[in-house]
Coordinates of C-alpha atoms in Angstrom, one line a residue:
X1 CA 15.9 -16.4 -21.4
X2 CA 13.9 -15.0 -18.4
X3 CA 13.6 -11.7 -17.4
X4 CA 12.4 -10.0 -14.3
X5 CA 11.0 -6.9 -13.4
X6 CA 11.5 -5.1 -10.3
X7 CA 10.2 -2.2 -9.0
X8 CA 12.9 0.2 -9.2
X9 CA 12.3 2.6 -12.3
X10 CA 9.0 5.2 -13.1
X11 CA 7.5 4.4 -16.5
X12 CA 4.4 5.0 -16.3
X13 CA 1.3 2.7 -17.1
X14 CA -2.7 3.6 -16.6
X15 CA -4.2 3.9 -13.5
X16 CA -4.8 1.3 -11.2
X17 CA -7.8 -1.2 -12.4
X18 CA -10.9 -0.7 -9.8
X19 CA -10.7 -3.6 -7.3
X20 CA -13.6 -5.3 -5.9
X21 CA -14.1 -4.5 -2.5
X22 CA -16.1 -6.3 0.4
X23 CA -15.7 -3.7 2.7
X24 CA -16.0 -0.1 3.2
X25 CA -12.7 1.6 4.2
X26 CA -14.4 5.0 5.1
X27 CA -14.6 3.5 8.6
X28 CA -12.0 1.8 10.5
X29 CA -11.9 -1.7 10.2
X30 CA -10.2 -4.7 11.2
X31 CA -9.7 -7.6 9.0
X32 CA -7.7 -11.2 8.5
X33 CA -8.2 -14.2 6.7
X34 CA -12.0 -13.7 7.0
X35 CA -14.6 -13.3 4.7
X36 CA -16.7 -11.4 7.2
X37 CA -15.9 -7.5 7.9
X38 CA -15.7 -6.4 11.5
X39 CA -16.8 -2.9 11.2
X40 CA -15.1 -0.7 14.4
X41 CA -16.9 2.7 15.2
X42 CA -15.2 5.8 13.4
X43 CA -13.2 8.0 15.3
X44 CA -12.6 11.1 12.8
X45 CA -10.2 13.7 14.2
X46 CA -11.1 17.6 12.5
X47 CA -7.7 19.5 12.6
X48 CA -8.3 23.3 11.4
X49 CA -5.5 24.1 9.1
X50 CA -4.7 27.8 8.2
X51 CA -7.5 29.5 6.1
X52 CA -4.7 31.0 3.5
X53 CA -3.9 27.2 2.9
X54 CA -7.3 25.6 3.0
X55 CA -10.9 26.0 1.9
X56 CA -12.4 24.8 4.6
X57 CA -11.0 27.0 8.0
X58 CA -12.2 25.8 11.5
X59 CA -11.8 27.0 15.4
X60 CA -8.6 24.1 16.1
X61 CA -10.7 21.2 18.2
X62 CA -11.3 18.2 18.4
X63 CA -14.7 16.6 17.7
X64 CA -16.4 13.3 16.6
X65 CA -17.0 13.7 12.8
X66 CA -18.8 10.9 10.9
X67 CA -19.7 12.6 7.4
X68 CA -17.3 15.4 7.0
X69 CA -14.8 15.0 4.1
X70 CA -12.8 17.7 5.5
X71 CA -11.9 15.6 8.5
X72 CA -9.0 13.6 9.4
X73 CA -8.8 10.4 10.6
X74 CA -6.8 8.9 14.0
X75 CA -7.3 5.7 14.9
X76 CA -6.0 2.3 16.2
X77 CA -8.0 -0.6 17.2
X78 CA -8.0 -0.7 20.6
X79 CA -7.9 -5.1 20.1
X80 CA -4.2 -5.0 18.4
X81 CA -1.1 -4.7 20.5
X82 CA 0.7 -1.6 19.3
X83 CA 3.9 -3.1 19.5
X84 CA 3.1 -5.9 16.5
X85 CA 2.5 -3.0 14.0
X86 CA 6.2 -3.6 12.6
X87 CA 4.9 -2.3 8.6
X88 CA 3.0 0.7 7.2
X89 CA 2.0 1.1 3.9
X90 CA 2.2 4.8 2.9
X91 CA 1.0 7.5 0.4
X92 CA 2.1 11.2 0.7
X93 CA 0.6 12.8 -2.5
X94 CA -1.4 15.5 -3.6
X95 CA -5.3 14.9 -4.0
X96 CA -8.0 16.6 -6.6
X97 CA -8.7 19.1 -4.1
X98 CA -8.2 23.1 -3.9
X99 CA -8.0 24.9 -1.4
X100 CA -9.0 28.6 -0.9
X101 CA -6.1 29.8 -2.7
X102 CA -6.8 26.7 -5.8
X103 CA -4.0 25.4 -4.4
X104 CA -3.9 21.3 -4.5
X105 CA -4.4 20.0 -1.1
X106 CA -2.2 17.4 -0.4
X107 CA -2.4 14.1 2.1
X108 CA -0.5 11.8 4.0
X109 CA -2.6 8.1 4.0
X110 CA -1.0 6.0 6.8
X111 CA -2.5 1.7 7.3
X112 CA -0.7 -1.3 8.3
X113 CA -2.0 -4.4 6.1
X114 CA -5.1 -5.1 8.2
X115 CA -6.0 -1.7 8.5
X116 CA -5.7 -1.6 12.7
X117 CA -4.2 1.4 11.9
X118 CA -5.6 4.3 10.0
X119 CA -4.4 8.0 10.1
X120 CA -5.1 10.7 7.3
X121 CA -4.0 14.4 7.2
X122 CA -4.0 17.2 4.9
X123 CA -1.2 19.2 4.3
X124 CA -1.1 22.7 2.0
X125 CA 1.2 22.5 -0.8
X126 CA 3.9 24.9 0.4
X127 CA 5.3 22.6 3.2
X128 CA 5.5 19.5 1.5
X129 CA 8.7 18.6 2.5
X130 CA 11.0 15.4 4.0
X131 CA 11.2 17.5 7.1
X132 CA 6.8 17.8 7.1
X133 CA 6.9 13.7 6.5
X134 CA 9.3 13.0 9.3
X135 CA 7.4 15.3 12.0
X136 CA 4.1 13.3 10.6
X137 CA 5.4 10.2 11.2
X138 CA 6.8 10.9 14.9
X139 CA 3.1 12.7 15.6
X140 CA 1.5 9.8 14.8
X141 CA 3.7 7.4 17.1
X142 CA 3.1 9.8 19.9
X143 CA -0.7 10.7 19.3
X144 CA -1.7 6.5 19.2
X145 CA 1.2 5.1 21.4
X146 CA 2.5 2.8 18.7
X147 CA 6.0 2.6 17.9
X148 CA 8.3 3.5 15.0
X149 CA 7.6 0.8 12.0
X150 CA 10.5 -0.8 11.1
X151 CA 9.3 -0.8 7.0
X152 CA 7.6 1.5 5.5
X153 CA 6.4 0.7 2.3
X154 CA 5.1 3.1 -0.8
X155 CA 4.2 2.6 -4.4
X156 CA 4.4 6.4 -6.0
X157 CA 8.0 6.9 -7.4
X158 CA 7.6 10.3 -7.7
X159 CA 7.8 10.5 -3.9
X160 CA 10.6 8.9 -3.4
X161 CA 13.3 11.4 -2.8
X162 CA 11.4 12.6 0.0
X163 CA 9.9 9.5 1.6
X164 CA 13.3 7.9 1.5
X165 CA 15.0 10.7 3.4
X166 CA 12.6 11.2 6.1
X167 CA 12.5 7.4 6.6
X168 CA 16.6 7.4 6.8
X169 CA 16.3 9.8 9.5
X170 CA 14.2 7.8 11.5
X171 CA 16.2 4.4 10.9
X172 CA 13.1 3.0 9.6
X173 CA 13.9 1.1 5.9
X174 CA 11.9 2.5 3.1
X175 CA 10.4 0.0 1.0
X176 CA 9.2 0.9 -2.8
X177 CA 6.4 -1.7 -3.2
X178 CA 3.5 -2.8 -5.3
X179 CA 2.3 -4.8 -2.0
X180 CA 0.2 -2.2 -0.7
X181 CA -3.4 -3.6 -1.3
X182 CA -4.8 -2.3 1.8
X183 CA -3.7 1.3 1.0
X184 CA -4.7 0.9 -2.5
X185 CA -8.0 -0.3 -1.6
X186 CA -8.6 2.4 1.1
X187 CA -7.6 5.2 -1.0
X188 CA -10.2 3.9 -4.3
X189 CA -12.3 4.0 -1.0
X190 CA -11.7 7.4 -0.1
X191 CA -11.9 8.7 -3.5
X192 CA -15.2 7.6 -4.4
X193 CA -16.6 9.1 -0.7
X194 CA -14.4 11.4 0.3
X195 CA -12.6 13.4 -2.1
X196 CA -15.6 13.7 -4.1
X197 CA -17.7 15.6 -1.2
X198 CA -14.8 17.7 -0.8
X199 CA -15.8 21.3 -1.6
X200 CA -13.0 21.8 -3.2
X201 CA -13.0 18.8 -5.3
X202 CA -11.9 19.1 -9.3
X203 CA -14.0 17.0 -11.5
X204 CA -12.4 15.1 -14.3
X205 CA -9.0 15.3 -12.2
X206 CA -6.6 12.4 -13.3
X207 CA -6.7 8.9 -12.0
X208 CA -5.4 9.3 -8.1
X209 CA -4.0 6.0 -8.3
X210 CA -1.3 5.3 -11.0
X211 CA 1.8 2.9 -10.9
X212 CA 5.2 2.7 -12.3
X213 CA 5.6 -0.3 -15.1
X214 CA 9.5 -1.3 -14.1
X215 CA 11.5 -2.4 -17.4
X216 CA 12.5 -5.3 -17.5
X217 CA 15.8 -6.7 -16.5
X218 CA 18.0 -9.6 -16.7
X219 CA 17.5 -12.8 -13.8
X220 CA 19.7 -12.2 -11.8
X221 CA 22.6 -15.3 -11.1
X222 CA 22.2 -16.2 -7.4
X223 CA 18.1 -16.7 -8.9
X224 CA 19.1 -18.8 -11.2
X225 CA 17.7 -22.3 -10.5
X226 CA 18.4 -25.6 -11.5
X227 CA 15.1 -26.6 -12.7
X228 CA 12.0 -24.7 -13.6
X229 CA 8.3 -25.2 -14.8
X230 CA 5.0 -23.8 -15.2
X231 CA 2.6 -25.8 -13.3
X232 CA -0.7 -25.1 -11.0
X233 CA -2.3 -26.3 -8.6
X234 CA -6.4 -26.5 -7.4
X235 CA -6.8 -23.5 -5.2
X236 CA -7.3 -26.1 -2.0
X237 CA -3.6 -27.1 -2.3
X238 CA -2.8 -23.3 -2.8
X239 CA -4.1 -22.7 0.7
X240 CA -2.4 -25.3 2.1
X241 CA 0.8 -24.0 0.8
X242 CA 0.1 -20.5 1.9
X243 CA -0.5 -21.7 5.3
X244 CA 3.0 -22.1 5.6
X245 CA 3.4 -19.0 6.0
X246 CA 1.7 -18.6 9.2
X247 CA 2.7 -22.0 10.6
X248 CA 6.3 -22.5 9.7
X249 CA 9.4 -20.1 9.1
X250 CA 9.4 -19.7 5.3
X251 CA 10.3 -16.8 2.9
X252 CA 7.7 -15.5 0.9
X253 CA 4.0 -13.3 0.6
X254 CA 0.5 -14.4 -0.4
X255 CA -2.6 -12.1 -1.7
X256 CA -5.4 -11.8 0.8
X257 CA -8.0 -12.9 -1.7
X258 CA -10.8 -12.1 1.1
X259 CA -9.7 -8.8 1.8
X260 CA -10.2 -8.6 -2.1
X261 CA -13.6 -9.7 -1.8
X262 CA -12.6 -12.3 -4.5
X263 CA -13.8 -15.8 -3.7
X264 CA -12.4 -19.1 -5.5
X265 CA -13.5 -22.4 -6.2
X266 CA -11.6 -24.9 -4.2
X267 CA -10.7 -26.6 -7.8
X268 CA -9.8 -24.0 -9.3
X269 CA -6.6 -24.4 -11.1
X270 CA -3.8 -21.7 -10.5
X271 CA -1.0 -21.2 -12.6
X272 CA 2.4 -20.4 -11.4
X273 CA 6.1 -20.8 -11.9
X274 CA 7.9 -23.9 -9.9
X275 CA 11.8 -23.4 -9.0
X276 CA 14.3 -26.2 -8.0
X277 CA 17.0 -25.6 -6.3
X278 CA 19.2 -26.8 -4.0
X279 CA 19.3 -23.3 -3.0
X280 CA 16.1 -23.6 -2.1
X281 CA 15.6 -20.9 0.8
X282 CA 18.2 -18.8 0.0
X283 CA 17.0 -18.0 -3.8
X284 CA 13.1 -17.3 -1.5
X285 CA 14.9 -14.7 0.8
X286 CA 16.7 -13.2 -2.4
X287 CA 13.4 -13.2 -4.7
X288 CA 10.7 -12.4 -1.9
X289 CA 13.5 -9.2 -0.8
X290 CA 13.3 -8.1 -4.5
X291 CA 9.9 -8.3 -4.9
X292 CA 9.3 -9.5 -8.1
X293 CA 6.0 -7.9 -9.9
X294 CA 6.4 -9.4 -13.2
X295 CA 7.9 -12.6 -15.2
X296 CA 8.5 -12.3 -19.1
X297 CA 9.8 -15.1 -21.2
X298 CA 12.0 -14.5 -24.6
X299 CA 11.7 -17.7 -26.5
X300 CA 15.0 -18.5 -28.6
X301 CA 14.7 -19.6 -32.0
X302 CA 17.5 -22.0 -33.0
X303 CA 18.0 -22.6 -37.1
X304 CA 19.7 -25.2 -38.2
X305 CA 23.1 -24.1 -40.0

């Protein structure tokens, strides 16, 4: 019998393994399918926040910052058309950092999945809030000109109460999702050059990036298929499957292995789980909609009366 797990429930599991990176996500960047990384020029937005909430109290301007880790960040690639951003991928936590009252500072990370847009802001603890999140949201629409996304997708359980209701009262749908690579990438960034040049940084704080280990659960009927298999497939043939994606109307999500900085041999054999059906695109729409993270197999012993 198979079993699926979705991600829907908040056991917890160890912190996020590092990811190699190709790319530095301390400056805003564009990427694609490429293996190159088209560096854009960072445009670093200082907000001074209230000095009984934060360590570090400024006069409230605006200025061009490229080192300071008490900055935030504003910024949208002036090459992508506003109006295709349709996703967000989304943290809203708190970070390892006190502020003048030892107080944890906390942070709203905003990206889409090829990082055109980036927007960071710090928030003191006592006004975290769904009402806080929604008037974030609707600031950064009107600050870059881009409009409302309609997904917004988060991986921190914890959060969900409140990222849920502030996305209801925008209409946009609220997505719990372990398909945030971009964020997850930027935000290992930003810990290892931001957070920890933060004068009010707490060494040997806990892992900053942690996700939920959903229990299992039973397939589902309308997943069921008629025929199924392990098989794989040389990495070339992969591509040319995944190209589908971008060329035809097909259900489904791939892993941008570049953005990853992981390269593979075109013979490479990759293993994977083959489906027939003669429900063919239906069961994709229903499995890519549930967004399977996992696949465990109980094996069923029969004896022989």
């Amino acid at each position: 019998m198979a079993t699926l797990s979705f991600n829907t429930t908040r056991m917890r599991t160890p912190s996020l393994p590092r990811l190699p990176r190709s790319s530095s996500f301390t400056k805003p960047i564009k990427t694609h399918l490429s293996s190159q990384t088209l560096s854009k020029r960072r445009r670093f937005v200082s907000r001074s926040l209230p000095e009984s909430s934060l360590s570090i109290a400024k006069e409230e301007t605006e200025v061009v910052e490229d080192d300071d880790p008490t900055s935030e960040l504003s910024y949208l690639d002036p090459e992508t058309d506003a109006e295709s951003i349709k996703e967000w991928e989304l943290d809203f936590c708190s970070r390892p950092i006190l502020d003048s009252r030892g107080k944890k500072i906390w942070e709203l990370v905003v990206c889409d999945a090829s990082l055109s847009l980036q927007v960071t802001k710090y928030f003191p603890n006592n006004v975290i809030n769904s009402i806080t999140l929604k008037d974030a949201i609707v600031s950064i629409t009107q600050d870059l000109g881009v409009p409302l996304p309609e997904k917004i997708r988060f991986f921190r359980s914890q959060m969900q109460t409140i990222i849920t209701k502030a996305c209801k009262e925008l209409a946009i749908k609220e997505v719990p999702s372990k398909r945030c690579l971009s964020l997850f990438l930027w935000l290992q960034e930003r810990y290892d050059t931001v957070y920890t040049r933060h004068p009010g940084f707490q060494k040997g704080s806990l892992p900053l990036l942690s996700l939920d280990n959903p229990f299992p659960m039973n397939l589902p009927e309308n997943l069921f298929g008629e025929k199924w298999a392990f098989v794989q497939l040389p990495y070339s043939a992969v591509r040319e499957e995944i190209s589908d994606f971008d060329e035809k109307f097909v259900f489904g999500a791939t892993l941008d292995l570049d953005l990853l900085g992981i390269d593979v041999d075109e013979n490479t054999l990759i293993p994977g789980l083959s489906v027939a059906s003669s429900r063919a695109k239906p069961l994709a729409a229903w499995m890519n909609g549930l967004e399977v993270c996992s696949i465990r197999l109980k094996q069923t012993v029969l004896k022989d009366a």
